[in-house]
Short mmCIF file of C-alpha atoms and ligand atoms in Angstrom, two decimals:
data_model
loop_
_atom_site.label_atom_id
_atom_site.label_comp_id
_atom_site.label_asym_id
_atom_site.label_seq_id
_atom_site.Cartn_x
_atom_site.Cartn_y
_atom_site.Cartn_z
CA MET Y 240 165.59 78.18 172.33
CA THR Y 241 167.12 81.59 172.61
CA GLU Y 242 168.81 82.34 175.67
CA ILE Y 243 166.70 85.44 177.68
CA PRO Y 244 169.37 87.47 177.77
CA ALA Y 245 169.66 87.62 173.96
CA ARG Y 246 166.04 87.47 173.66
CA VAL Y 247 165.88 90.85 175.93
CA ALA Y 248 168.27 92.26 173.41
CA GLU Y 249 166.23 91.65 170.66
CA ARG Y 250 163.73 92.83 172.10
CA ALA Y 251 165.63 96.06 172.78
CA ASP Y 252 166.85 96.20 169.23
CA ALA Y 253 163.28 96.06 168.41
CA ALA Y 254 162.45 99.43 170.26
CA PHE Y 255 165.39 101.38 169.16
CA GLU Y 256 163.17 103.62 166.85
CA LYS Y 257 161.20 104.38 170.00
CA THR Y 258 164.07 104.66 172.50
CA VAL Y 259 165.60 107.62 169.73
CA ALA Y 260 162.25 108.97 170.58
CA ARG Y 261 162.38 109.18 173.89
CA LEU Y 262 165.77 110.40 173.74
CA VAL Y 263 164.99 113.23 171.44
CA GLU Y 264 161.80 114.26 173.26
CA TYR Y 265 164.06 114.93 176.86
CA LEU Y 266 166.77 116.56 174.02
CA ARG Y 267 164.18 119.26 173.36
CA ILE Y 268 164.36 120.34 176.80
CA PRO Y 269 167.70 123.14 177.34
CA ALA Y 270 168.35 121.55 180.39
CA ILE Y 271 171.45 123.99 180.59
CA SER Y 272 172.49 124.34 184.33
CA CYS Y 273 174.91 127.02 184.07
CA GLU Y 274 172.71 129.45 182.92
CA PRO Y 275 170.17 130.47 185.63
CA GLU Y 276 167.36 131.06 183.09
CA HIS Y 277 167.34 127.39 182.19
CA ALA Y 278 167.02 126.34 185.72
CA GLU Y 279 163.25 125.99 185.33
CA ASP Y 280 164.10 123.67 182.46
CA VAL Y 281 166.64 121.49 184.76
CA ARG Y 282 163.14 121.18 186.88
CA LYS Y 283 161.06 120.40 184.58
CA LEU Y 284 163.26 117.77 182.73
CA ALA Y 285 163.61 116.12 185.97
CA GLY Y 286 160.07 115.78 186.35
CA GLN Y 287 159.58 114.41 183.07
CA ILE Y 288 162.25 111.86 183.88
CA ARG Y 289 161.26 111.29 187.26
CA GLY Y 290 157.33 110.45 185.53
CA ASP Y 291 159.02 108.43 182.80
CA LEU Y 292 161.05 105.91 185.42
CA GLU Y 293 157.71 105.27 187.77
CA ALA Y 294 155.78 104.70 184.52
CA LEU Y 295 158.52 102.20 183.69
CA GLY Y 296 158.29 100.49 186.65
CA PHE Y 297 160.65 102.00 188.95
CA GLU Y 298 160.06 102.58 192.86
CA LYS Y 299 160.61 105.68 195.00
CA ALA Y 300 161.18 107.70 191.42
CA ARG Y 301 161.69 111.00 192.98
CA VAL Y 302 163.25 114.20 192.06
CA LEU Y 303 165.59 115.17 194.92
CA GLU Y 304 166.15 118.42 196.07
CA LEU Y 305 168.96 120.27 197.74
CA GLU Y 306 168.99 124.06 199.17
CA ASP Y 307 171.06 126.05 196.43
CA ALA Y 308 170.77 123.11 194.22
CA LEU Y 309 169.61 121.81 190.78
CA PRO Y 310 167.63 118.97 191.43
CA SER Y 311 168.90 114.89 190.60
CA VAL Y 312 166.40 112.18 190.10
CA ALA Y 313 166.92 109.04 191.81
CA ALA Y 314 164.93 105.57 191.51
CA GLU Y 315 165.03 102.13 191.89
CA ARG Y 316 163.59 98.82 191.08
CA CYS Y 317 165.09 96.43 194.18
CA HIS Y 318 163.43 93.27 193.96
CA LYS Y 319 166.26 90.56 194.01
CA PRO Y 320 166.96 89.89 197.59
CA GLY Y 321 170.68 88.59 197.48
CA ALA Y 322 171.13 89.28 194.19
CA PRO Y 323 173.87 92.34 193.58
CA THR Y 324 172.95 96.03 193.81
CA ILE Y 325 174.02 98.06 190.43
CA LEU Y 326 173.68 101.78 190.38
CA ILE Y 327 173.73 103.81 187.52
CA TYR Y 328 174.89 107.24 187.42
CA GLY Y 329 174.33 109.55 184.40
CA HIS Y 330 173.56 113.24 184.36
CA LEU Y 331 170.33 114.98 182.62
CA ASP Y 332 172.12 118.77 182.62
CA LEU Y 333 173.26 120.32 179.32
CA GLN Y 334 176.33 122.32 178.26
CA PRO Y 335 175.23 125.67 176.85
CA VAL Y 336 174.98 126.50 173.05
CA ALA Y 337 175.44 130.49 172.84
CA GLY Y 338 177.26 131.50 170.41
CA GLU Y 339 178.08 128.37 168.99
CA PRO Y 340 178.14 127.77 164.80
CA TRP Y 341 175.27 125.10 164.77
CA SER Y 342 174.37 123.59 161.48
CA THR Y 343 170.82 122.88 162.92
CA PRO Y 344 169.30 123.69 165.83
CA PRO Y 345 171.08 122.30 168.98
CA HIS Y 346 167.61 121.27 170.93
CA GLU Y 347 165.93 119.89 168.15
CA ALA Y 348 167.68 116.49 167.11
CA VAL Y 349 168.12 115.58 163.60
CA GLU Y 350 169.55 112.38 162.22
CA ARG Y 351 172.34 113.01 159.66
CA GLU Y 352 174.53 109.87 158.25
CA GLY Y 353 174.14 107.85 160.65
CA ARG Y 354 174.49 110.03 163.72
CA LEU Y 355 172.18 112.32 165.95
CA PHE Y 356 172.95 115.73 166.42
CA ALA Y 357 171.58 117.54 168.88
CA ARG Y 358 173.17 119.35 172.44
CA GLY Y 359 173.10 116.65 175.10
CA SER Y 360 172.92 113.85 172.42
CA ALA Y 361 176.15 111.60 173.56
CA ASP Y 362 176.78 114.02 176.54
CA ASP Y 363 175.01 112.50 178.40
CA MET Y 364 171.66 111.75 177.93
CA GLY Y 365 172.35 109.11 175.24
CA GLY Y 366 174.48 107.57 178.25
CA TRP Y 367 171.89 106.97 180.80
CA VAL Y 368 168.72 106.53 178.10
CA SER Y 369 171.11 103.61 176.68
CA HIS Y 370 170.28 101.75 180.35
CA LEU Y 371 166.75 102.93 180.46
CA ALA Y 372 166.49 101.21 176.85
CA ALA Y 373 167.68 98.04 178.51
CA ILE Y 374 165.74 98.12 181.67
CA GLU Y 375 162.57 98.64 179.73
CA ALA Y 376 163.53 95.55 177.57
CA TRP Y 377 164.08 93.10 180.63
CA LEU Y 378 161.00 94.67 182.05
CA GLU Y 379 158.74 94.06 178.98
CA GLU Y 380 160.27 90.46 177.69
CA VAL Y 381 160.73 89.04 181.60
CA GLY Y 382 159.02 91.08 184.07
CA GLU Y 383 161.81 91.65 186.01
CA LEU Y 384 165.59 92.72 186.08
CA PRO Y 385 167.84 89.85 186.96
CA CYS Y 386 169.66 92.16 189.67
CA ASN Y 387 168.68 95.11 191.80
CA VAL Y 388 168.97 98.33 190.14
CA LYS Y 389 169.65 102.00 191.25
CA LEU Y 390 169.36 105.01 188.94
CA PHE Y 391 170.89 108.38 189.88
CA ILE Y 392 170.82 111.20 187.16
CA GLU Y 393 172.76 114.38 188.65
CA GLY Y 394 171.11 117.96 187.38
CA GLU Y 395 174.86 119.69 188.19
CA GLU Y 396 177.33 117.82 186.29
CA GLU Y 397 178.05 120.39 183.68
CA ILE Y 398 178.77 122.76 185.95
CA GLY Y 399 181.26 120.55 188.20
CA SER Y 400 179.00 119.02 190.58
CA PRO Y 401 179.10 121.43 193.09
CA ASN Y 402 176.61 119.46 195.27
CA LEU Y 403 176.96 116.12 194.36
CA GLU Y 404 179.14 114.84 197.67
CA ARG Y 405 176.12 116.65 199.73
CA PHE Y 406 173.50 114.52 197.60
CA MET Y 407 175.66 111.59 198.42
CA ASP Y 408 175.11 112.50 202.50
CA ALA Y 409 171.72 113.68 202.30
CA TYR Y 410 170.80 110.15 200.45
CA PRO Y 411 172.80 107.86 201.28
CA ASP Y 412 170.13 105.13 200.67
CA ALA Y 413 170.41 106.46 196.59
CA PHE Y 414 173.79 105.35 196.28
CA ALA Y 415 174.31 102.07 198.14
CA SER Y 416 175.45 99.36 195.86
CA ASP Y 417 177.63 96.73 195.03
CA VAL Y 418 179.11 97.88 191.39
CA MET Y 419 178.71 101.19 190.00
CA VAL Y 420 178.33 101.85 186.09
CA LEU Y 421 179.10 105.80 185.68
CA THR Y 422 178.00 106.65 181.79
CA ASP Y 423 179.34 109.90 180.98
CA CYS Y 424 182.51 108.74 178.98
CA GLU Y 425 184.02 107.97 176.03
CA ASN Y 426 184.70 105.47 173.72
CA PRO Y 427 187.71 105.71 171.69
CA SER Y 428 186.38 104.68 168.53
CA VAL Y 429 183.14 103.76 166.94
CA ASP Y 430 184.59 99.86 166.93
CA ILE Y 431 185.90 100.04 170.29
CA PRO Y 432 184.53 100.07 173.65
CA GLY Y 433 186.06 102.29 176.51
CA LEU Y 434 186.28 101.34 180.26
CA THR Y 435 188.03 104.64 181.63
CA ILE Y 436 190.45 104.40 184.30
CA SER Y 437 192.57 107.24 184.57
CA LEU Y 438 191.57 111.19 184.48
CA ARG Y 439 194.57 113.93 184.98
CA GLY Y 440 193.74 116.41 187.67
CA LEU Y 441 194.52 119.86 187.48
CA LEU Y 442 197.16 122.43 189.07
CA GLU Y 443 197.15 126.06 188.16
CA LEU Y 444 199.89 128.86 189.15
CA GLU Y 445 200.67 132.26 188.68
CA VAL Y 446 204.45 132.68 188.25
CA THR Y 447 205.94 136.38 188.36
CA CYS Y 448 209.35 137.88 187.73
CA GLU Y 449 209.94 141.39 189.00
CA ALA Y 450 212.95 143.76 188.74
CA LEU Y 451 212.27 147.36 188.63
CA ALA Y 452 209.97 149.58 190.31
CA SER Y 453 208.67 150.83 186.97
CA ASP Y 454 209.53 150.48 182.90
CA VAL Y 455 212.59 152.06 181.78
CA HIS Y 456 214.15 153.07 178.65
CA SER Y 457 215.25 150.03 176.88
CA GLY Y 458 218.13 152.09 175.21
CA LEU Y 459 219.52 153.53 177.95
CA TRP Y 460 219.15 150.35 180.51
CA GLY Y 461 219.22 147.24 178.27
CA ASN Y 462 222.05 145.07 179.15
CA ALA Y 463 222.46 146.90 182.12
CA VAL Y 464 219.23 145.73 184.45
CA PRO Y 465 217.60 142.27 184.10
CA ASP Y 466 214.50 141.84 181.64
CA PRO Y 467 211.65 140.33 184.12
CA GLN Y 468 209.84 139.23 180.67
CA VAL Y 469 212.96 137.42 179.18
CA ALA Y 470 213.54 136.22 182.60
CA LEU Y 471 209.84 134.81 182.38
CA ILE Y 472 210.46 133.05 179.11
CA LYS Y 473 213.39 131.28 180.33
CA LEU Y 474 212.16 130.30 183.28
CA ILE Y 475 208.91 128.61 181.64
CA ALA Y 476 211.33 126.84 178.94
CA ARG Y 477 212.78 125.65 181.43
CA LEU Y 478 209.58 123.08 182.02
CA VAL Y 479 209.68 121.82 179.02
CA ASP Y 480 211.89 119.63 176.61
CA ASP Y 481 212.90 119.93 172.89
CA ASP Y 482 209.42 119.07 171.77
CA GLY Y 483 207.70 121.58 174.19
CA ARG Y 484 206.51 118.90 176.21
CA LEU Y 485 206.39 119.14 180.10
CA ARG Y 486 209.40 117.42 181.17
CA LEU Y 487 208.99 117.18 185.02
CA GLY Y 488 207.18 114.99 186.99
CA ARG Y 489 206.86 111.93 184.06
CA GLN Y 490 205.59 108.72 185.27
CA GLU Y 491 206.26 105.22 184.86
CA VAL Y 492 203.70 103.25 183.42
CA ASP Y 493 202.66 99.65 183.46
CA PRO Y 494 204.44 98.44 180.43
CA ALA Y 495 201.45 96.00 179.68
CA TRP Y 496 199.05 98.77 179.75
CA ARG Y 497 201.30 100.97 177.34
CA GLU Y 498 201.78 98.15 174.78
CA ALA Y 499 197.61 97.78 175.08
CA SER Y 500 197.23 101.68 175.01
CA ARG Y 501 198.89 100.86 171.17
CA GLU Y 502 195.78 99.67 169.91
CA VAL Y 503 194.03 103.05 170.99
CA PRO Y 504 193.26 104.51 167.32
CA LEU Y 505 195.19 107.81 167.65
CA SER Y 506 197.16 107.84 164.32
CA ASP Y 507 198.78 110.97 162.96
CA ALA Y 508 195.39 111.28 160.57
CA ILE Y 509 192.85 111.59 163.59
CA ILE Y 510 195.30 113.57 165.76
CA SER Y 511 195.25 116.14 163.15
CA GLU Y 512 192.01 116.30 162.09
CA GLY Y 513 190.63 116.11 165.81
CA ALA Y 514 193.10 118.90 166.75
CA ARG Y 515 192.98 120.75 163.40
CA LEU Y 516 196.33 121.15 162.85
CA VAL Y 517 197.06 123.44 160.11
CA GLU Y 518 199.03 122.55 156.80
CA GLY Y 519 202.42 121.52 157.12
CA VAL Y 520 202.33 120.54 161.22
CA LYS Y 521 202.36 117.21 162.75
CA PRO Y 522 201.30 115.59 166.20
CA LEU Y 523 204.53 115.56 168.04
CA PRO Y 524 207.03 112.27 167.99
CA PRO Y 525 205.59 109.73 170.38
CA HIS Y 526 209.33 108.49 170.88
CA GLU Y 527 209.45 105.60 173.30
CA ARG Y 528 205.37 105.99 174.69
CA SER Y 529 202.14 105.55 172.72
CA MET Y 530 200.33 109.07 172.16
CA ALA Y 531 197.44 107.97 174.53
CA GLU Y 532 200.04 107.61 177.28
CA TRP Y 533 201.02 110.73 176.57
CA MET Y 534 197.63 112.45 176.27
CA TRP Y 535 196.16 110.59 179.42
CA ARG Y 536 199.12 109.35 181.81
CA GLN Y 537 201.63 112.19 181.47
CA PRO Y 538 201.68 115.64 182.99
CA ALA Y 539 201.42 118.36 180.57
CA MET Y 540 201.58 121.90 180.72
CA THR Y 541 199.79 125.31 178.87
CA ILE Y 542 200.39 128.66 179.28
CA LEU Y 543 196.74 130.22 179.92
CA SER Y 544 197.61 133.69 180.15
CA THR Y 545 200.59 136.38 180.12
CA THR Y 546 201.07 139.83 181.03
CA MET Y 547 203.24 140.15 177.94
CA PRO Y 548 201.96 143.22 176.22
CA ALA Y 549 199.56 142.52 173.39
CA PRO Y 550 200.19 143.98 169.64
CA GLY Y 551 199.13 147.70 169.62
CA ARG Y 552 200.80 147.84 173.01
CA GLU Y 553 204.57 147.77 172.25
CA LYS Y 554 207.04 150.65 173.83
CA ASN Y 555 210.55 150.32 173.61
CA ALA Y 556 211.07 149.86 177.46
CA ILE Y 557 211.98 147.24 179.95
CA ARG Y 558 209.19 146.33 181.76
CA GLY Y 559 209.64 146.28 185.37
CA LYS Y 560 207.87 142.85 185.77
CA ALA Y 561 206.13 140.08 183.91
CA SER Y 562 203.85 137.17 185.19
CA ALA Y 563 202.51 134.22 183.61
CA LYS Y 564 199.59 131.90 184.39
CA LEU Y 565 200.69 128.02 183.90
CA SER Y 566 197.97 125.28 183.87
CA PHE Y 567 199.19 121.69 184.62
CA ARG Y 568 197.43 118.63 183.85
CA VAL Y 569 198.38 116.27 186.81
CA ALA Y 570 199.31 112.93 185.71
CA PRO Y 571 197.16 109.93 187.25
CA GLY Y 572 198.44 108.50 190.31
CA GLN Y 573 200.25 111.84 191.20
CA THR Y 574 199.28 114.63 193.55
CA PRO Y 575 199.06 118.39 192.54
CA ASP Y 576 201.23 118.60 195.78
CA GLU Y 577 204.05 116.32 194.28
CA LEU Y 578 204.21 118.40 190.69
CA TYR Y 579 203.84 121.88 192.41
CA ALA Y 580 207.13 120.36 194.72
CA LEU Y 581 209.21 120.13 191.01
CA VAL Y 582 207.65 122.68 189.58
CA GLU Y 583 208.50 125.37 191.90
CA ALA Y 584 212.30 123.94 192.73
CA GLU Y 585 212.50 124.37 188.94
CA LEU Y 586 211.25 128.17 188.86
CA THR Y 587 212.80 129.78 191.91
CA ARG Y 588 216.24 128.30 191.45
CA ASP Y 589 219.18 130.04 189.98
CA ALA Y 590 216.90 133.44 188.75
CA PRO Y 591 217.53 134.30 185.30
CA GLY Y 592 219.66 137.40 185.51
CA GLY Y 593 218.92 137.55 189.38
CA VAL Y 594 215.19 138.78 189.39
CA LYS Y 595 212.81 138.52 191.62
CA VAL Y 596 210.31 135.16 191.21
CA THR Y 597 207.58 134.55 193.01
CA LEU Y 598 204.89 131.65 192.69
CA VAL Y 599 201.20 131.88 193.37
CA ARG Y 600 199.26 128.92 193.57
CA GLN Y 601 195.80 128.40 192.01
CA THR Y 602 193.09 126.10 191.31
CA GLU Y 603 193.93 122.27 191.98
CA ALA Y 604 191.86 119.27 191.41
CA GLU Y 605 193.10 115.97 192.16
CA SER Y 606 193.84 113.45 188.95
CA TRP Y 607 192.21 109.42 189.43
CA LEU Y 608 193.97 106.45 188.87
CA TYR Y 609 191.79 103.56 189.51
CA GLU Y 610 192.65 99.59 189.08
CA PRO Y 611 189.81 97.21 187.50
CA LYS Y 612 189.67 94.65 190.55
CA GLY Y 613 187.45 91.59 191.00
CA PRO Y 614 184.87 89.63 188.99
CA ALA Y 615 182.58 92.37 187.87
CA PHE Y 616 185.29 93.76 185.26
CA PRO Y 617 185.70 90.09 183.36
CA ALA Y 618 181.62 90.41 183.77
CA ALA Y 619 180.85 93.28 181.93
CA ASP Y 620 184.19 92.51 179.69
CA ARG Y 621 181.80 89.79 178.66
CA ALA Y 622 178.59 91.76 178.10
CA TYR Y 623 180.75 93.75 175.99
CA GLU Y 624 181.89 90.98 174.05
CA LYS Y 625 178.24 89.96 173.33
CA ALA Y 626 177.20 93.40 172.20
CA TRP Y 627 180.16 94.74 170.24
CA GLY Y 628 182.35 91.55 169.54
CA LYS Y 629 185.16 93.40 171.83
CA PRO Y 630 186.11 93.69 175.41
CA LEU Y 631 186.09 97.39 177.02
CA LEU Y 632 189.49 98.82 176.37
CA PRO Y 633 191.10 100.63 179.49
CA ILE Y 634 191.72 104.17 178.62
CA GLY Y 635 191.92 107.76 180.08
CA VAL Y 636 190.94 111.07 179.93
CA GLY Y 637 193.55 113.92 179.93
CA GLY Y 638 191.03 116.65 181.53
CA THR Y 639 189.34 116.49 184.59
CA ILE Y 640 185.80 115.32 185.57
CA PRO Y 641 184.43 116.32 189.35
CA PHE Y 642 182.19 113.75 189.67
CA VAL Y 643 184.67 110.56 188.91
CA ALA Y 644 187.11 111.96 191.40
CA MET Y 645 183.79 112.02 193.61
CA PHE Y 646 182.71 108.70 193.44
CA GLY Y 647 186.54 107.40 193.50
CA ARG Y 648 186.66 108.88 196.90
CA ARG Y 649 183.25 107.93 198.49
CA PHE Y 650 183.42 104.06 197.07
CA GLY Y 651 186.92 103.47 195.17
CA ASP Y 652 186.53 100.18 196.97
CA LEU Y 653 183.55 99.16 194.71
CA PRO Y 654 183.79 98.78 191.04
CA LEU Y 655 183.59 101.48 189.29
CA ILE Y 656 182.50 101.15 185.53
CA LEU Y 657 182.91 104.50 183.58
CA ASN Y 658 181.93 103.65 180.31
CA GLY Y 659 179.68 105.93 177.58
CA VAL Y 660 178.23 106.45 174.37
CA MET Y 661 180.66 109.21 173.16
CA ASP Y 662 183.29 108.85 170.62
CA PRO Y 663 186.12 111.12 168.84
CA LYS Y 664 183.64 112.75 166.75
CA THR Y 665 180.93 113.47 169.35
CA GLY Y 666 181.97 117.19 169.73
CA ALA Y 667 180.57 116.98 173.32
CA HIS Y 668 180.50 121.00 174.28
CA GLY Y 669 181.05 122.31 170.87
CA PRO Y 670 178.87 122.71 168.20
CA ASP Y 671 177.17 120.17 166.47
CA GLU Y 672 177.31 117.69 169.11
CA SER Y 673 176.04 114.12 167.84
CA MET Y 674 175.84 110.47 168.89
CA ASP Y 675 176.54 107.20 166.83
CA LEU Y 676 173.83 105.71 166.46
CA GLU Y 677 175.09 102.59 165.89
CA VAL Y 678 177.26 103.08 169.20
CA PHE Y 679 173.90 104.08 171.19
CA ARG Y 680 172.27 100.58 169.71
CA LYS Y 681 175.34 98.39 170.63
CA ALA Y 682 175.21 100.46 174.41
CA ILE Y 683 171.69 99.49 174.76
CA ARG Y 684 172.46 95.55 174.23
CA ALA Y 685 175.80 95.78 176.02
CA ASN Y 686 173.73 97.18 179.18
CA VAL Y 687 171.13 94.45 178.71
CA TYR Y 688 173.85 92.24 178.68
CA LEU Y 689 175.46 93.74 181.75
CA LEU Y 690 172.70 93.22 184.19
CA ASP Y 691 172.54 89.76 183.16
CA GLU Y 692 176.54 89.42 184.04
CA LEU Y 693 176.79 91.59 186.93
CA ALA Y 694 173.54 89.51 188.00
CA ARG Y 695 175.78 86.44 188.15
CA LEU Y 696 177.83 88.29 190.97
CA ASP Y 697 177.73 87.24 194.72
CA ALA Y 698 176.62 90.45 196.39
CA GLY Y 699 178.68 92.10 198.90
ZN1 ZN H 1467 178.82 114.56 180.87
#
């Protein structure tokens, strides 16, 4: 006799086409949260999801509203007293598509070469719909879920979750749970499921070099007075090593993690294709670290803008002052304060040519470094072994995802399982976003097993 979870997984497989069809319906609605003219679409989709959740057997299915916020959807089915409660987070809103060169209309999902192309297919409609499909299969096959489940589907993730903490305050019951599965992240490849355990934070600042009250003739005054533009270049150059990587604030990483991270398929070919390197240019040398470590666990810098004259604005003058806006990706476990202190010390000592240097600190966001602890993680690994043939590989994200930091702050003591259906070819936030349908199928199966595995944990 087949074990119950395996039967449920088969049932989910059998319903796969139906699941894809439901997903395609959701993807038709342009629920673009950053464009006010689509606010009604966000509401429409939220209402449609709410109705579907109710029809599926969820209780308290409701569209949650707050003043000056787009709605979120919450629902629960908690029929197992004593069993753990799992919160599943996803988001229903979409990134915009305006001005992007899509091969097919972004809101009419199209299947091509095993992938489903549409805005939101993987980020994040496919993410939480993969849970819905697993839940539906449990209810159809067994008539009940093995544990208590709550869903929270946010409507403002793509604008940085500006009201998520207000939702957490206003509806604490919607979040009260023992394990959280946050489904809006990536897999390192279509064959390796990922567990996101770190995010880099953000620090932006403006550095200005000033020497002259106005621009002056470079033929008359060159070599006699300091040049703020040259000083600015010299200052920025202090921050980086010979490869051009930020040399300040480097982190020690766990050697075991470093070894494991070499498994992440980030070959030169994949990086060259993904980052669109031009012929003859190679990825930076990894030296003793892994590429994954450079991309996820070490701080990095880029120049956002400068006041350097653009072509067509040339003049033979020493400019009175020059500024640059610099953006730093703060390493996981590092605070913006710590990195700022290092950068400030470097930029304000021994000013080149004695120019006046000023710094203005701007936007910032905390990084996140999570240590998976407790039995929920081996349980998740067992579920993924059954569905993918592999446990979850701990990975990081080089960018900043505000909602994760909020969950981390509020619920960091709970097991937080960050997974998703994206893969390196997904192209989230860009044209031709797509989801690998085999990844979707494996995600659904993994979610079937995940509910069973988590059900066996002691609640609280
Ligand atoms: Zn997302």
